[in-house]
Short mmCIF file of the C-alpha atoms (twelve columns), coordinates in Angstrom:
data_MODEL
# 
_entry.id   MODEL 
# 
loop_
_atom_site.group_PDB 
_atom_site.id 
_atom_site.type_symbol 
_atom_site.label_atom_id 
_atom_site.label_alt_id 
_atom_site.label_comp_id 
_atom_site.label_asym_id 
_atom_site.label_seq_id 
_atom_site.Cartn_x 
_atom_site.Cartn_y 
_atom_site.Cartn_z 
_atom_site.pdbx_PDB_model_num 
ATOM 1   C CA . MET A 1   0.000   0.000   0.000   1 
ATOM 2   C CA . GLY A 2   1.397   3.378   -1.012  1 
ATOM 3   C CA . LEU A 3   1.663   6.425   1.220   1 
ATOM 4   C CA . ARG A 4   -1.474  8.051   -0.204  1 
ATOM 5   C CA . GLU A 5   -3.618  4.921   0.301   1 
ATOM 6   C CA . ARG A 6   -2.221  4.460   3.796   1 
ATOM 7   C CA . LYS A 7   -3.094  8.082   4.674   1 
ATOM 8   C CA . LYS A 8   -6.638  7.594   3.349   1 
ATOM 9   C CA . THR A 9   -7.025  4.415   5.387   1 
ATOM 10  C CA . GLU A 10  -5.712  6.172   8.506   1 
ATOM 11  C CA . THR A 11  -8.039  9.151   7.995   1 
ATOM 12  C CA . ARG A 12  -11.059 6.897   7.501   1 
ATOM 13  C CA . ALA A 13  -10.144 4.918   10.622  1 
ATOM 14  C CA . ALA A 14  -9.639  8.108   12.666  1 
ATOM 15  C CA . LEU A 15  -13.019 9.479   11.548  1 
ATOM 16  C CA . SER A 16  -14.886 6.265   12.274  1 
ATOM 17  C CA . ALA A 17  -13.192 5.845   15.674  1 
ATOM 18  C CA . ALA A 18  -14.024 9.448   16.599  1 
ATOM 19  C CA . ALA A 19  -17.625 9.056   15.427  1 
ATOM 20  C CA . LEU A 20  -18.133 5.877   17.441  1 
ATOM 21  C CA . ARG A 21  -16.478 7.321   20.551  1 
ATOM 22  C CA . LEU A 22  -18.602 10.473  20.403  1 
ATOM 23  C CA . ALA A 23  -21.789 8.474   19.795  1 
ATOM 24  C CA . LEU A 24  -21.088 6.291   22.820  1 
ATOM 25  C CA . GLU A 25  -20.295 9.341   24.969  1 
ATOM 26  C CA . LYS A 26  -23.061 11.703  23.834  1 
ATOM 27  C CA . GLY A 27  -25.680 9.593   22.085  1 
ATOM 28  C CA . VAL A 28  -26.131 9.315   18.341  1 
ATOM 29  C CA . ASP A 29  -28.530 12.233  18.028  1 
ATOM 30  C CA . ASN A 30  -26.108 14.571  19.809  1 
ATOM 31  C CA . VAL A 31  -23.139 14.010  17.499  1 
ATOM 32  C CA . ARG A 32  -22.469 16.524  14.737  1 
ATOM 33  C CA . VAL A 33  -20.285 16.049  11.675  1 
ATOM 34  C CA . ASP A 34  -18.107 19.038  12.568  1 
ATOM 35  C CA . GLU A 35  -17.416 17.473  16.000  1 
ATOM 36  C CA . ILE A 36  -16.373 14.201  14.388  1 
ATOM 37  C CA . ALA A 37  -14.102 16.033  11.954  1 
ATOM 38  C CA . GLU A 38  -12.542 18.099  14.747  1 
ATOM 39  C CA . ALA A 39  -11.954 15.007  16.903  1 
ATOM 40  C CA . ALA A 40  -10.148 13.360  13.959  1 
ATOM 41  C CA . ASN A 41  -8.169  16.539  13.157  1 
ATOM 42  C CA . VAL A 42  -9.665  17.005  9.694   1 
ATOM 43  C CA . SER A 43  -12.017 19.515  8.129   1 
ATOM 44  C CA . PRO A 44  -15.750 18.842  7.702   1 
ATOM 45  C CA . ARG A 45  -15.109 18.872  3.949   1 
ATOM 46  C CA . THR A 46  -12.547 16.086  4.339   1 
ATOM 47  C CA . TYR A 47  -15.090 14.204  6.462   1 
ATOM 48  C CA . ASN A 48  -17.585 14.423  3.583   1 
ATOM 49  C CA . ASN A 49  -15.032 12.775  1.263   1 
ATOM 50  C CA . TYR A 50  -15.203 9.656   3.424   1 
ATOM 51  C CA . PHE A 51  -18.749 9.427   4.752   1 
ATOM 52  C CA . ALA A 52  -22.142 10.615  3.520   1 
ATOM 53  C CA . SER A 53  -23.671 10.621  7.005   1 
ATOM 54  C CA . ARG A 54  -22.727 10.419  10.659  1 
ATOM 55  C CA . GLU A 55  -24.493 7.040   10.798  1 
ATOM 56  C CA . GLN A 56  -22.099 5.629   8.195   1 
ATOM 57  C CA . ALA A 57  -19.123 6.906   10.165  1 
ATOM 58  C CA . ILE A 58  -20.399 5.493   13.464  1 
ATOM 59  C CA . VAL A 59  -21.133 2.092   11.943  1 
ATOM 60  C CA . ALA A 60  -17.733 2.024   10.248  1 
ATOM 61  C CA . GLY A 61  -16.230 2.227   13.732  1 
ATOM 62  C CA . VAL A 62  -17.810 -1.148  14.469  1 
ATOM 63  C CA . THR A 63  -17.475 -2.858  11.092  1 
ATOM 64  C CA . ALA A 64  -14.351 -1.279  9.612   1 
ATOM 65  C CA . SER A 65  -12.212 -4.372  9.354   1 
ATOM 66  C CA . ARG A 66  -14.807 -7.098  9.783   1 
ATOM 67  C CA . ALA A 67  -15.378 -7.568  6.042   1 
ATOM 68  C CA . LEU A 68  -11.668 -8.035  5.436   1 
ATOM 69  C CA . ARG A 69  -11.323 -10.477 8.324   1 
ATOM 70  C CA . VAL A 70  -14.318 -12.565 7.183   1 
ATOM 71  C CA . ALA A 71  -12.982 -12.767 3.626   1 
ATOM 72  C CA . SER A 72  -9.493  -13.640 4.846   1 
ATOM 73  C CA . ALA A 73  -10.784 -16.329 7.227   1 
ATOM 74  C CA . LEU A 74  -12.989 -17.771 4.485   1 
ATOM 75  C CA . ARG A 75  -10.092 -17.927 2.019   1 
ATOM 76  C CA . SER A 76  -7.850  -19.600 4.593   1 
ATOM 77  C CA . ARG A 77  -10.214 -22.538 5.143   1 
ATOM 78  C CA . PRO A 78  -9.284  -25.830 3.457   1 
ATOM 79  C CA . ALA A 79  -10.830 -26.304 0.014   1 
ATOM 80  C CA . SER A 80  -11.838 -29.824 1.060   1 
ATOM 81  C CA . GLU A 81  -14.007 -28.479 3.914   1 
ATOM 82  C CA . PRO A 82  -17.710 -28.120 3.100   1 
ATOM 83  C CA . LEU A 83  -18.358 -24.490 2.168   1 
ATOM 84  C CA . VAL A 84  -21.129 -24.144 4.767   1 
ATOM 85  C CA . ASP A 85  -18.666 -25.098 7.516   1 
ATOM 86  C CA . SER A 86  -16.084 -22.650 6.148   1 
ATOM 87  C CA . ILE A 87  -18.644 -19.839 6.121   1 
ATOM 88  C CA . VAL A 88  -19.851 -20.559 9.664   1 
ATOM 89  C CA . PHE A 89  -16.251 -20.632 10.902  1 
ATOM 90  C CA . ALA A 90  -15.272 -17.407 9.068   1 
ATOM 91  C CA . PHE A 91  -18.216 -15.447 10.481  1 
ATOM 92  C CA . ALA A 92  -18.084 -16.983 13.970  1 
ATOM 93  C CA . GLU A 93  -14.417 -15.999 14.249  1 
ATOM 94  C CA . GLN A 94  -15.488 -12.356 14.132  1 
ATOM 95  C CA . TYR A 95  -18.058 -12.673 16.924  1 
ATOM 96  C CA . ARG A 96  -16.184 -14.725 19.512  1 
ATOM 97  C CA . GLU A 97  -16.017 -11.774 21.890  1 
ATOM 98  C CA . PRO A 98  -19.206 -10.903 23.762  1 
ATOM 99  C CA . PRO A 99  -21.229 -8.165  22.060  1 
ATOM 100 C CA . SER A 100 -19.814 -4.766  22.853  1 
ATOM 101 C CA . GLU A 101 -21.495 -1.553  23.914  1 
ATOM 102 C CA . ALA A 102 -20.796 -0.318  20.381  1 
ATOM 103 C CA . LEU A 103 -22.649 -3.238  18.783  1 
ATOM 104 C CA . ALA A 104 -25.530 -2.676  21.207  1 
ATOM 105 C CA . LEU A 105 -25.663 0.979   20.143  1 
ATOM 106 C CA . VAL A 106 -25.747 0.012   16.460  1 
ATOM 107 C CA . THR A 107 -28.385 -2.680  16.827  1 
ATOM 108 C CA . SER A 108 -30.647 -0.587  19.071  1 
ATOM 109 C CA . THR A 109 -30.680 2.626   17.001  1 
ATOM 110 C CA . PRO A 110 -32.823 2.420   13.838  1 
ATOM 111 C CA . PRO A 111 -30.717 4.779   11.654  1 
ATOM 112 C CA . LEU A 112 -27.541 2.933   12.703  1 
ATOM 113 C CA . ARG A 113 -29.158 -0.447  12.027  1 
ATOM 114 C CA . GLU A 114 -29.930 0.732   8.507   1 
ATOM 115 C CA . ALA A 115 -26.342 1.895   7.979   1 
ATOM 116 C CA . TYR A 116 -25.120 -1.404  9.468   1 
ATOM 117 C CA . LEU A 117 -27.215 -3.390  7.004   1 
ATOM 118 C CA . ASP A 118 -25.710 -1.347  4.186   1 
ATOM 119 C CA . SER A 119 -22.218 -2.030  5.520   1 
ATOM 120 C CA . VAL A 120 -22.820 -5.785  5.710   1 
ATOM 121 C CA . SER A 121 -23.186 -5.820  1.946   1 
ATOM 122 C CA . SER A 122 -19.556 -4.666  1.688   1 
ATOM 123 C CA . MET A 123 -18.386 -8.203  2.401   1 
ATOM 124 C CA . GLU A 124 -20.530 -9.767  -0.315  1 
ATOM 125 C CA . PRO A 125 -18.058 -9.349  -3.222  1 
ATOM 126 C CA . SER A 126 -15.327 -11.234 -1.344  1 
ATOM 127 C CA . ILE A 127 -17.742 -13.971 -0.335  1 
ATOM 128 C CA . ALA A 128 -19.020 -14.179 -3.923  1 
ATOM 129 C CA . ASP A 129 -15.453 -14.670 -5.174  1 
ATOM 130 C CA . VAL A 130 -14.898 -17.582 -2.789  1 
ATOM 131 C CA . ILE A 131 -18.270 -19.133 -3.686  1 
ATOM 132 C CA . ALA A 132 -17.503 -18.822 -7.401  1 
ATOM 133 C CA . GLU A 133 -14.096 -20.468 -6.904  1 
ATOM 134 C CA . ARG A 134 -15.181 -23.229 -4.541  1 
ATOM 135 C CA . LEU A 135 -18.445 -24.164 -6.248  1 
ATOM 136 C CA . ASP A 136 -17.568 -23.284 -9.835  1 
ATOM 137 C CA . LYS A 137 -20.579 -20.961 -10.028 1 
ATOM 138 C CA . ASP A 138 -21.078 -18.148 -12.516 1 
ATOM 139 C CA . GLN A 139 -20.752 -14.604 -11.135 1 
ATOM 140 C CA . VAL A 140 -24.489 -13.901 -10.857 1 
ATOM 141 C CA . ALA A 141 -25.142 -17.130 -8.950  1 
ATOM 142 C CA . ALA A 142 -22.169 -16.457 -6.671  1 
ATOM 143 C CA . GLU A 143 -23.377 -12.900 -5.948  1 
ATOM 144 C CA . VAL A 144 -26.893 -14.104 -5.120  1 
ATOM 145 C CA . LEU A 145 -25.523 -16.765 -2.779  1 
ATOM 146 C CA . ALA A 146 -23.158 -14.244 -1.151  1 
ATOM 147 C CA . ALA A 147 -26.119 -11.915 -0.505  1 
ATOM 148 C CA . ALA A 148 -28.003 -14.831 1.057   1 
ATOM 149 C CA . VAL A 149 -24.993 -15.702 3.232   1 
ATOM 150 C CA . SER A 150 -24.682 -12.076 4.321   1 
ATOM 151 C CA . ALA A 151 -28.380 -11.909 5.233   1 
ATOM 152 C CA . ALA A 152 -28.215 -15.201 7.126   1 
ATOM 153 C CA . ALA A 153 -25.172 -14.021 9.093   1 
ATOM 154 C CA . ARG A 154 -26.874 -10.725 9.950   1 
ATOM 155 C CA . ILE A 155 -29.976 -12.548 11.200  1 
ATOM 156 C CA . ALA A 156 -27.861 -14.997 13.215  1 
ATOM 157 C CA . VAL A 157 -26.036 -12.175 14.976  1 
ATOM 158 C CA . GLN A 158 -29.298 -10.349 15.683  1 
ATOM 159 C CA . ARG A 159 -30.694 -13.518 17.283  1 
ATOM 160 C CA . TRP A 160 -27.507 -14.029 19.303  1 
ATOM 161 C CA . VAL A 161 -27.529 -10.490 20.720  1 
ATOM 162 C CA . ASP A 162 -30.466 -9.938  23.043  1 
ATOM 163 C CA . LEU A 163 -31.205 -6.263  23.627  1 
ATOM 164 C CA . ARG A 164 -33.269 -5.580  26.700  1 
ATOM 165 C CA . PRO A 165 -35.308 -2.396  27.289  1 
ATOM 166 C CA . SER A 166 -32.727 -1.395  29.889  1 
ATOM 167 C CA . GLY A 167 -30.171 -1.218  27.092  1 
ATOM 168 C CA . LEU A 168 -28.048 -4.040  28.440  1 
ATOM 169 C CA . VAL A 169 -26.727 -6.634  26.046  1 
ATOM 170 C CA . VAL A 170 -27.327 -10.192 27.147  1 
ATOM 171 C CA . VAL A 171 -25.750 -13.120 25.355  1 
ATOM 172 C CA . PRO A 172 -28.167 -16.039 25.370  1 
ATOM 173 C CA . ALA A 173 -26.989 -19.485 26.399  1 
ATOM 174 C CA . THR A 174 -26.488 -20.485 22.774  1 
ATOM 175 C CA . SER A 175 -23.319 -19.587 20.888  1 
ATOM 176 C CA . VAL A 176 -23.050 -17.430 17.805  1 
ATOM 177 C CA . GLU A 177 -21.916 -20.563 15.927  1 
ATOM 178 C CA . GLU A 178 -25.226 -22.264 16.701  1 
ATOM 179 C CA . HIS A 179 -27.178 -19.293 15.372  1 
ATOM 180 C CA . LEU A 180 -24.950 -19.088 12.291  1 
ATOM 181 C CA . ARG A 181 -25.310 -22.808 11.602  1 
ATOM 182 C CA . GLU A 182 -29.100 -22.573 11.930  1 
ATOM 183 C CA . ALA A 183 -29.461 -19.488 9.725   1 
ATOM 184 C CA . ILE A 184 -26.974 -20.607 7.056   1 
ATOM 185 C CA . GLY A 185 -28.494 -24.096 7.187   1 
ATOM 186 C CA . HIS A 186 -31.521 -22.712 5.369   1 
ATOM 187 C CA . ILE A 187 -29.384 -21.953 2.330   1 
ATOM 188 C CA . ALA A 188 -26.989 -24.897 2.715   1 
ATOM 189 C CA . PRO A 189 -28.383 -26.907 -0.231  1 
ATOM 190 C CA . ALA A 190 -27.486 -24.050 -2.580  1 
ATOM 191 C CA . LEU A 191 -23.943 -23.954 -1.137  1 
ATOM 192 C CA . ARG A 192 -23.090 -27.528 -2.098  1 
# 
């Protein structure tokens, strides 16, 4: 990665970290773009080059590297392993830690949930590439299956995280792997 790309990556990370920190401290509705920019030592105009809304910036603080880690974990699985098992493992790896206050904020705030759903689609191209390679599928079929995998993973995580009216996050007795296996199991025949 060249210096320019590294600087862009660092700026994006600084903005998303500042946005998430401010949202956790002040509440989502009390965070302004100019505050996020100031906290990251950039101008509001620079902020607008990276994010179209504060919701996108806040969510990026939670999901920034998850897409890359899922794709990397999926690619590192043995080709002989059933694809469903590889997918469950790759996603479960990213949710081994108990849900954080940040994830609770995202899942309990409707505008952030919407931005989160948009961000989940960012991992679909990488998943589609692996599906196309492993199953010898054409690109359209691989993209459709990747979208289904992404949706199943999102639903599994939502079922794993239990948000109570008090705002506390409670992890049910079942593991994220169990929820992933159940949700992805519904599309397993298409992943063979």
